[in-house]
mmCIF file of C-alpha atoms and ligand atoms in Angstrom:
data_model
loop_
_atom_site.group_PDB
_atom_site.id
_atom_site.type_symbol
_atom_site.label_atom_id
_atom_site.label_comp_id
_atom_site.label_asym_id
_atom_site.label_seq_id
_atom_site.Cartn_x
_atom_site.Cartn_y
_atom_site.Cartn_z
ATOM 1 C CA MET A 1 106.017 79.004 72.671
ATOM 2 C CA TYR A 2 103.129 78.533 74.925
ATOM 3 C CA LYS A 3 105.012 76.135 76.669
ATOM 4 C CA LYS A 4 108.709 78.581 77.014
ATOM 5 C CA ILE A 5 106.448 81.828 77.681
ATOM 6 C CA ASP A 6 105.040 79.397 81.032
ATOM 7 C CA GLU A 7 109.073 78.239 82.102
ATOM 8 C CA ALA A 8 109.142 82.380 82.256
ATOM 9 C CA SER A 9 106.414 82.534 84.345
ATOM 10 C CA THR A 10 106.644 79.325 86.508
ATOM 11 C CA TYR A 11 109.795 80.904 87.499
ATOM 12 C CA ILE A 12 109.170 83.925 88.099
ATOM 13 C CA LYS A 13 106.093 83.823 90.040
ATOM 14 C CA LYS A 14 107.750 81.044 92.261
ATOM 15 C CA LEU A 15 110.191 84.122 93.616
ATOM 16 C CA LEU A 16 107.416 86.595 94.232
ATOM 17 C CA PRO A 17 105.609 87.103 97.224
ATOM 18 C CA SER A 18 102.543 87.403 95.372
ATOM 19 C CA ILE A 19 101.524 88.444 91.290
ATOM 20 C CA PRO A 20 101.419 92.130 91.139
ATOM 21 C CA GLN A 21 98.456 93.280 88.683
ATOM 22 C CA ILE A 22 100.472 96.222 86.931
ATOM 23 C CA VAL A 23 103.654 96.028 84.624
ATOM 24 C CA ILE A 24 105.055 99.739 83.784
ATOM 25 C CA ILE A 25 107.822 99.132 80.511
ATOM 26 C CA LEU A 26 110.186 102.071 81.735
ATOM 27 C CA GLY A 27 111.723 104.016 78.512
ATOM 28 C CA SER A 28 115.484 104.413 80.280
ATOM 29 C CA CYS A 29 115.038 108.410 79.964
ATOM 30 C CA PHE A 30 112.750 107.663 83.716
ATOM 31 C CA GLY A 31 115.034 105.027 85.317
ATOM 32 C CA GLU A 32 114.502 107.574 88.944
ATOM 33 C CA LEU A 33 111.099 105.080 89.309
ATOM 34 C CA VAL A 34 112.611 102.318 90.347
ATOM 35 C CA ASP A 35 114.328 104.155 93.775
ATOM 36 C CA GLU A 36 110.718 104.544 94.393
ATOM 37 C CA LEU A 37 110.113 101.034 94.662
ATOM 38 C CA SER A 38 109.553 99.550 98.411
ATOM 39 C CA ASP A 39 109.890 95.957 99.066
ATOM 40 C CA ARG A 40 111.940 95.456 96.072
ATOM 41 C CA LEU A 41 113.268 92.718 94.487
ATOM 42 C CA ASP A 42 115.514 92.233 91.784
ATOM 43 C CA ILE A 43 115.412 89.776 89.195
ATOM 44 C CA LYS A 44 117.612 89.243 86.398
ATOM 45 C CA TYR A 45 116.655 89.186 82.630
ATOM 46 C CA SER A 46 119.601 86.694 82.075
ATOM 47 C CA ASP A 47 118.216 84.596 85.633
ATOM 48 C CA ILE A 48 114.397 84.556 83.910
ATOM 49 C CA PRO A 49 114.172 80.625 81.767
ATOM 50 C CA ASN A 50 114.248 81.597 77.814
ATOM 51 C CA PHE A 51 114.026 84.990 77.776
ATOM 52 C CA PRO A 52 115.405 86.816 75.234
ATOM 53 C CA LYS A 53 118.931 88.602 75.294
ATOM 54 C CA SER A 54 118.831 92.505 75.056
ATOM 55 C CA SER A 55 121.619 93.782 73.453
ATOM 56 C CA LEU A 56 121.748 97.722 74.500
ATOM 57 C CA LEU A 57 124.633 98.581 76.685
ATOM 58 C CA THR A 58 122.113 101.248 78.631
ATOM 59 C CA ASN A 59 119.916 98.620 79.955
ATOM 60 C CA LYS A 60 119.538 97.383 82.869
ATOM 61 C CA ARG A 61 118.094 93.789 81.728
ATOM 62 C CA ILE A 62 116.113 93.427 85.494
ATOM 63 C CA LEU A 63 112.793 92.960 86.329
ATOM 64 C CA HIS A 64 112.018 94.778 89.720
ATOM 65 C CA TYR A 65 109.061 94.044 91.793
ATOM 66 C CA GLY A 66 108.184 96.325 94.453
ATOM 67 C CA THR A 67 105.353 98.577 95.973
ATOM 68 C CA LEU A 68 104.500 101.831 94.608
ATOM 69 C CA SER A 69 101.133 103.578 95.625
ATOM 70 C CA ASP A 70 100.183 100.950 98.025
ATOM 71 C CA LYS A 71 100.461 98.775 94.737
ATOM 72 C CA GLU A 72 102.029 96.521 94.252
ATOM 73 C CA ILE A 73 104.089 96.097 90.344
ATOM 74 C CA LEU A 74 106.983 95.158 88.063
ATOM 75 C CA ILE A 75 109.032 96.762 86.101
ATOM 76 C CA LEU A 76 110.753 95.891 82.811
ATOM 77 C CA ASN A 77 113.777 97.752 83.643
ATOM 78 C CA GLY A 78 115.440 97.436 79.803
ATOM 79 C CA ARG A 79 113.044 97.375 76.791
ATOM 80 C CA TYR A 80 113.310 95.318 73.723
ATOM 81 C CA HIS A 81 113.799 96.654 70.761
ATOM 82 C CA TYR A 82 113.403 95.816 66.544
ATOM 83 C CA TYR A 83 116.302 97.508 66.039
ATOM 84 C CA GLU A 84 118.752 95.228 68.228
ATOM 85 C CA GLY A 85 117.849 92.577 65.317
ATOM 86 C CA LEU A 86 115.342 90.574 67.901
ATOM 87 C CA SER A 87 112.281 88.692 66.257
ATOM 88 C CA SER A 88 108.924 89.870 66.691
ATOM 89 C CA GLU A 89 108.354 86.201 69.885
ATOM 90 C CA GLU A 90 111.082 87.651 71.021
ATOM 91 C CA ILE A 91 110.322 91.319 71.464
ATOM 92 C CA ALA A 92 106.224 89.781 72.834
ATOM 93 C CA PHE A 93 108.032 87.467 74.573
ATOM 94 C CA PRO A 94 108.029 89.717 78.607
ATOM 95 C CA ILE A 95 104.771 90.944 77.509
ATOM 96 C CA ARG A 96 103.494 87.532 77.167
ATOM 97 C CA VAL A 97 104.862 86.205 79.772
ATOM 98 C CA PHE A 98 103.731 89.000 82.380
ATOM 99 C CA LYS A 99 100.136 88.019 81.059
ATOM 100 C CA ASN A 100 100.389 84.989 81.610
ATOM 101 C CA LEU A 101 101.505 85.318 85.446
ATOM 102 C CA GLY A 102 98.176 87.853 86.182
ATOM 103 C CA ILE A 103 99.015 91.367 84.988
ATOM 104 C CA ASN A 104 96.159 92.988 84.296
ATOM 105 C CA THR A 105 97.385 96.975 82.993
ATOM 106 C CA ILE A 106 100.305 97.770 81.485
ATOM 107 C CA ILE A 107 102.161 100.962 81.432
ATOM 108 C CA ILE A 108 104.170 101.724 78.462
ATOM 109 C CA THR A 109 106.637 104.815 78.730
ATOM 110 C CA THR A 110 109.459 105.858 76.323
ATOM 111 C CA ALA A 111 111.908 108.716 75.170
ATOM 112 C CA ALA A 112 110.092 110.486 72.193
ATOM 113 C CA GLY A 113 111.210 113.497 69.483
ATOM 114 C CA GLY A 114 108.602 115.723 69.061
ATOM 115 C CA ILE A 115 107.114 116.802 65.785
ATOM 116 C CA LYS A 116 104.377 119.032 66.360
ATOM 117 C CA ASP A 117 105.450 123.204 67.641
ATOM 118 C CA TYR A 118 103.253 122.791 70.625
ATOM 119 C CA LEU A 119 105.740 119.853 72.224
ATOM 120 C CA GLU A 120 108.917 121.090 74.425
ATOM 121 C CA ILE A 121 111.471 119.353 75.484
ATOM 122 C CA GLY A 122 110.833 118.276 78.862
ATOM 123 C CA ASP A 123 107.149 117.433 78.389
ATOM 124 C CA LEU A 124 105.029 114.420 79.476
ATOM 125 C CA MET A 125 102.954 112.845 76.605
ATOM 126 C CA LEU A 126 99.990 110.967 77.175
ATOM 127 C CA VAL A 127 99.335 108.707 73.866
ATOM 128 C CA LYS A 128 95.993 108.893 72.856
ATOM 129 C CA ASP A 129 96.319 107.229 69.750
ATOM 130 C CA HIS A 130 99.917 105.654 67.508
ATOM 131 C CA ILE A 131 99.836 105.594 63.859
ATOM 132 C CA SER A 132 102.257 101.822 62.849
ATOM 133 C CA LEU A 133 102.347 102.144 59.248
ATOM 134 C CA LEU A 134 106.287 102.064 59.531
ATOM 135 C CA ALA A 135 106.572 99.416 62.634
ATOM 136 C CA PRO A 136 106.866 95.613 61.343
ATOM 137 C CA PRO A 137 103.858 93.267 61.612
ATOM 138 C CA ILE A 138 104.473 91.628 65.501
ATOM 139 C CA LEU A 139 101.665 89.813 64.827
ATOM 140 C CA SER A 140 102.768 88.176 61.351
ATOM 141 C CA GLY A 141 103.226 84.373 61.695
ATOM 142 C CA PRO A 142 100.783 81.376 63.395
ATOM 143 C CA ASN A 143 98.381 83.090 65.400
ATOM 144 C CA TYR A 144 98.592 82.740 69.129
ATOM 145 C CA ASP A 145 95.008 81.464 69.989
ATOM 146 C CA ARG A 146 95.499 81.118 73.823
ATOM 147 C CA PHE A 147 96.043 84.279 74.583
ATOM 148 C CA GLY A 148 94.277 86.613 71.249
ATOM 149 C CA PRO A 149 92.476 86.753 68.173
ATOM 150 C CA ARG A 150 93.991 86.159 64.589
ATOM 151 C CA PHE A 151 92.606 89.557 63.932
ATOM 152 C CA LEU A 152 92.604 92.210 65.879
ATOM 153 C CA ASP A 153 90.606 94.986 66.847
ATOM 154 C CA MET A 154 93.370 98.593 67.328
ATOM 155 C CA SER A 155 89.787 101.094 67.328
ATOM 156 C CA TYR A 156 90.735 101.554 71.493
ATOM 157 C CA THR A 157 94.471 100.643 71.899
ATOM 158 C CA TYR A 158 94.775 103.180 75.141
ATOM 159 C CA SER A 159 92.209 102.517 77.759
ATOM 160 C CA LYS A 160 90.255 105.300 78.021
ATOM 161 C CA GLU A 161 89.408 105.013 81.584
ATOM 162 C CA LEU A 162 93.607 105.284 82.361
ATOM 163 C CA GLN A 163 93.805 108.346 80.161
ATOM 164 C CA VAL A 164 91.155 109.882 82.325
ATOM 165 C CA ILE A 165 92.627 108.573 85.052
ATOM 166 C CA THR A 166 95.921 110.210 84.424
ATOM 167 C CA LYS A 167 94.595 113.778 82.964
ATOM 168 C CA LYS A 168 93.024 113.921 86.447
ATOM 169 C CA VAL A 169 96.552 112.996 88.493
ATOM 170 C CA ALA A 170 97.578 115.739 85.885
ATOM 171 C CA LYS A 171 95.155 118.377 86.715
ATOM 172 C CA THR A 172 95.521 117.806 90.925
ATOM 173 C CA ASN A 173 99.227 118.272 90.705
ATOM 174 C CA ASN A 174 99.406 120.698 88.395
ATOM 175 C CA ILE A 175 101.456 118.961 85.023
ATOM 176 C CA ASN A 176 101.220 120.423 82.009
ATOM 177 C CA LEU A 177 100.738 117.449 80.240
ATOM 178 C CA LYS A 178 100.149 117.303 76.335
ATOM 179 C CA GLU A 179 98.871 114.574 74.691
ATOM 180 C CA GLY A 180 98.953 113.549 71.573
ATOM 181 C CA ILE A 181 99.468 110.875 67.897
ATOM 182 C CA PHE A 182 102.289 108.734 68.370
ATOM 183 C CA ALA A 183 104.492 107.137 65.020
ATOM 184 C CA TYR A 184 106.712 104.950 65.216
ATOM 185 C CA TYR A 185 110.355 104.856 63.399
ATOM 186 C CA PRO A 186 111.902 101.012 62.755
ATOM 187 C CA GLY A 187 115.542 103.128 63.704
ATOM 188 C CA PRO A 188 118.229 103.081 64.849
ATOM 189 C CA ASN A 189 118.858 106.021 63.228
ATOM 190 C CA TYR A 190 117.095 109.363 63.539
ATOM 191 C CA GLU A 191 114.696 110.262 60.623
ATOM 192 C CA THR A 192 115.767 112.727 57.750
ATOM 193 C CA PRO A 193 113.653 115.975 58.060
ATOM 194 C CA ALA A 194 112.368 114.384 54.792
ATOM 195 C CA ASP A 195 110.868 111.556 57.113
ATOM 196 C CA ILE A 196 109.737 114.034 60.208
ATOM 197 C CA LYS A 197 107.525 116.274 57.283
ATOM 198 C CA ALA A 198 105.804 112.651 56.140
ATOM 199 C CA LEU A 199 104.960 111.885 59.895
ATOM 200 C CA ARG A 200 103.772 115.261 60.048
ATOM 201 C CA ILE A 201 101.585 115.813 57.241
ATOM 202 C CA LEU A 202 100.395 111.894 59.024
ATOM 203 C CA GLY A 203 99.041 113.443 61.482
ATOM 204 C CA ALA A 204 101.768 112.159 64.310
ATOM 205 C CA ASP A 205 102.849 114.281 67.281
ATOM 206 C CA ALA A 206 105.358 112.663 68.303
ATOM 207 C CA VAL A 207 108.246 109.788 67.127
ATOM 208 C CA SER A 208 110.460 106.933 68.104
ATOM 209 C CA MET A 209 111.723 103.439 67.610
ATOM 210 C CA THR A 210 109.657 101.501 70.328
ATOM 211 C CA LEU A 211 106.764 101.074 71.774
ATOM 212 C CA VAL A 212 103.902 100.144 68.057
ATOM 213 C CA PRO A 213 105.392 96.811 68.997
ATOM 214 C CA GLU A 214 104.708 96.046 73.163
ATOM 215 C CA ALA A 215 100.983 97.495 72.410
ATOM 216 C CA THR A 216 100.172 95.660 69.848
ATOM 217 C CA ILE A 217 101.211 91.928 72.093
ATOM 218 C CA ALA A 218 99.542 94.524 74.640
ATOM 219 C CA LYS A 219 96.577 94.738 72.898
ATOM 220 C CA HIS A 220 96.329 91.024 71.991
ATOM 221 C CA CYS A 221 96.177 89.656 74.466
ATOM 222 C CA PHE A 222 93.825 92.413 75.930
ATOM 223 C CA LEU A 223 95.379 94.250 78.929
ATOM 224 C CA ASP A 224 94.861 97.941 80.158
ATOM 225 C CA ILE A 225 97.249 100.093 77.589
ATOM 226 C CA LEU A 226 98.786 103.192 79.332
ATOM 227 C CA ALA A 227 101.053 104.889 77.792
ATOM 228 C CA ILE A 228 103.513 107.995 78.184
ATOM 229 C CA CYS A 229 106.430 109.594 76.896
ATOM 230 C CA LEU A 230 109.019 112.191 77.248
ATOM 231 C CA ILE A 231 109.970 114.508 74.714
ATOM 232 C CA THR A 232 113.930 114.088 74.440
ATOM 233 C CA ASN A 233 114.446 116.312 71.443
ATOM 234 C CA ILE A 234 112.945 118.661 68.721
ATOM 235 C CA ASN A 235 112.215 116.315 65.662
ATOM 236 C CA ALA A 236 111.111 119.680 63.827
ATOM 237 C CA SER A 237 114.802 121.375 64.976
ATOM 238 C CA ILE A 238 115.906 119.169 62.273
ATOM 239 C CA LEU A 239 113.768 120.683 59.424
ATOM 240 C CA TYR A 240 116.004 123.848 61.432
ATOM 241 C CA LYS A 241 119.384 122.452 60.565
ATOM 242 C CA GLN A 242 120.398 121.912 64.700
ATOM 243 C CA HIS A 243 121.581 118.018 65.145
ATOM 244 C CA LEU A 244 120.400 114.710 67.138
ATOM 245 C CA ASP A 245 123.073 113.448 70.039
ATOM 246 C CA HIS A 246 121.743 110.660 72.095
ATOM 247 C CA ASP A 247 124.026 111.966 75.061
ATOM 248 C CA GLU A 248 121.724 115.812 75.453
ATOM 249 C CA MET A 249 118.006 113.326 74.731
ATOM 250 C CA LEU A 250 119.128 111.607 77.647
ATOM 251 C CA GLU A 251 120.012 114.386 80.225
ATOM 252 C CA VAL A 252 116.687 116.084 79.890
ATOM 253 C CA SER A 253 115.694 112.936 81.557
ATOM 254 C CA HIS A 254 116.729 113.642 85.235
ATOM 255 C CA GLU A 255 114.538 116.813 85.285
ATOM 256 C CA ALA A 256 111.310 115.405 83.986
ATOM 257 C CA ASN A 257 111.594 111.939 86.343
ATOM 258 C CA LYS A 258 110.305 113.958 88.725
ATOM 259 C CA THR A 259 107.614 114.486 87.293
ATOM 260 C CA PHE A 260 106.625 111.297 86.310
ATOM 261 C CA ILE A 261 107.110 110.337 89.219
ATOM 262 C CA THR A 262 104.342 112.408 90.441
ATOM 263 C CA LEU A 263 102.179 111.245 87.846
ATOM 264 C CA ILE A 264 102.601 107.582 87.835
ATOM 265 C CA LYS A 265 102.133 107.538 91.692
ATOM 266 C CA GLY A 266 98.864 109.262 91.416
ATOM 267 C CA VAL A 267 97.985 107.330 88.186
ATOM 268 C CA LEU A 268 99.436 104.041 90.855
ATOM 269 C CA SER A 269 96.907 105.399 93.462
ATOM 270 C CA GLY A 270 93.811 105.451 90.994
ATOM 271 C CA LEU A 271 93.534 102.390 90.278
ATOM 272 C CA LYS A 272 91.089 100.008 92.039
HETATM 273 N N1 HPA B 1 113.430 110.078 66.699
HETATM 274 C C1 HPA B 1 113.198 108.523 66.985
HETATM 275 N N2 HPA B 1 113.417 107.881 68.261
HETATM 276 C C2 HPA B 1 113.436 109.002 69.056
HETATM 277 C C3 HPA B 1 113.923 109.452 69.637
HETATM 278 C C4 HPA B 1 113.593 110.509 68.351
HETATM 279 O O1 HPA B 1 113.379 111.636 67.788
HETATM 280 N N3 HPA B 1 113.917 110.651 70.336
HETATM 281 C C5 HPA B 1 113.576 109.491 71.069
HETATM 282 N N4 HPA B 1 113.397 108.701 70.831
#
């Protein structure tokens, strides 16, 4: 495993003019961010040694390098999900490669369904914490001591400092940034009304099929984590007998991209 990670990192390192400290895992709803990069360089996943194969058709499968708000960043454009049949090691792989490269900050983004009534379609929600009860235990199996501890403290998964910066940027730019607790759902089917009722009772504000495994691996290797989701559908609506449509969810995101870009640019400017 270490050898595979080293091979991937060495390949990426050779292609980059220098190594960024920040990576963004880009939800498919936020694709327009990539067009904002200057000095952009694209690396296909399929060219990176040992990089897992992703099966999603909507996935771009490109690792972008570029500059945004005067910060060099990487963008993982096309994420990995358990529901594709990938193993924990495959889902963890890119994040461990980033750590190996010298990245210290990860911004994880995703589309999500709103569960609590205060959330509306098109809202950006800052993730304060997550419910991992339905998530596969991504750290089970041999521990990779070079990255982190066997028993991981998850008391402070999401960086308080990054949340403060993000909220400040939102305020300055009049962005109505919501905050809440994120819940993982395995998918690929969406939740039943009973699932949503249960998640509500557990304290979840929003739900999707990503983020928690990535945040757990990022925490394990001591990255500073910021997570932001876009509410693309209101799940409470299943309680009112409306139906969920994947294409509609993707459409919502066009309008939210501008706001998201403003927020991310502001956050990057606020980082040291
Ligand atoms: N449920 C799970 N995953 C999602 C949803 C949802 O409602 N919306 C976007 N991703």
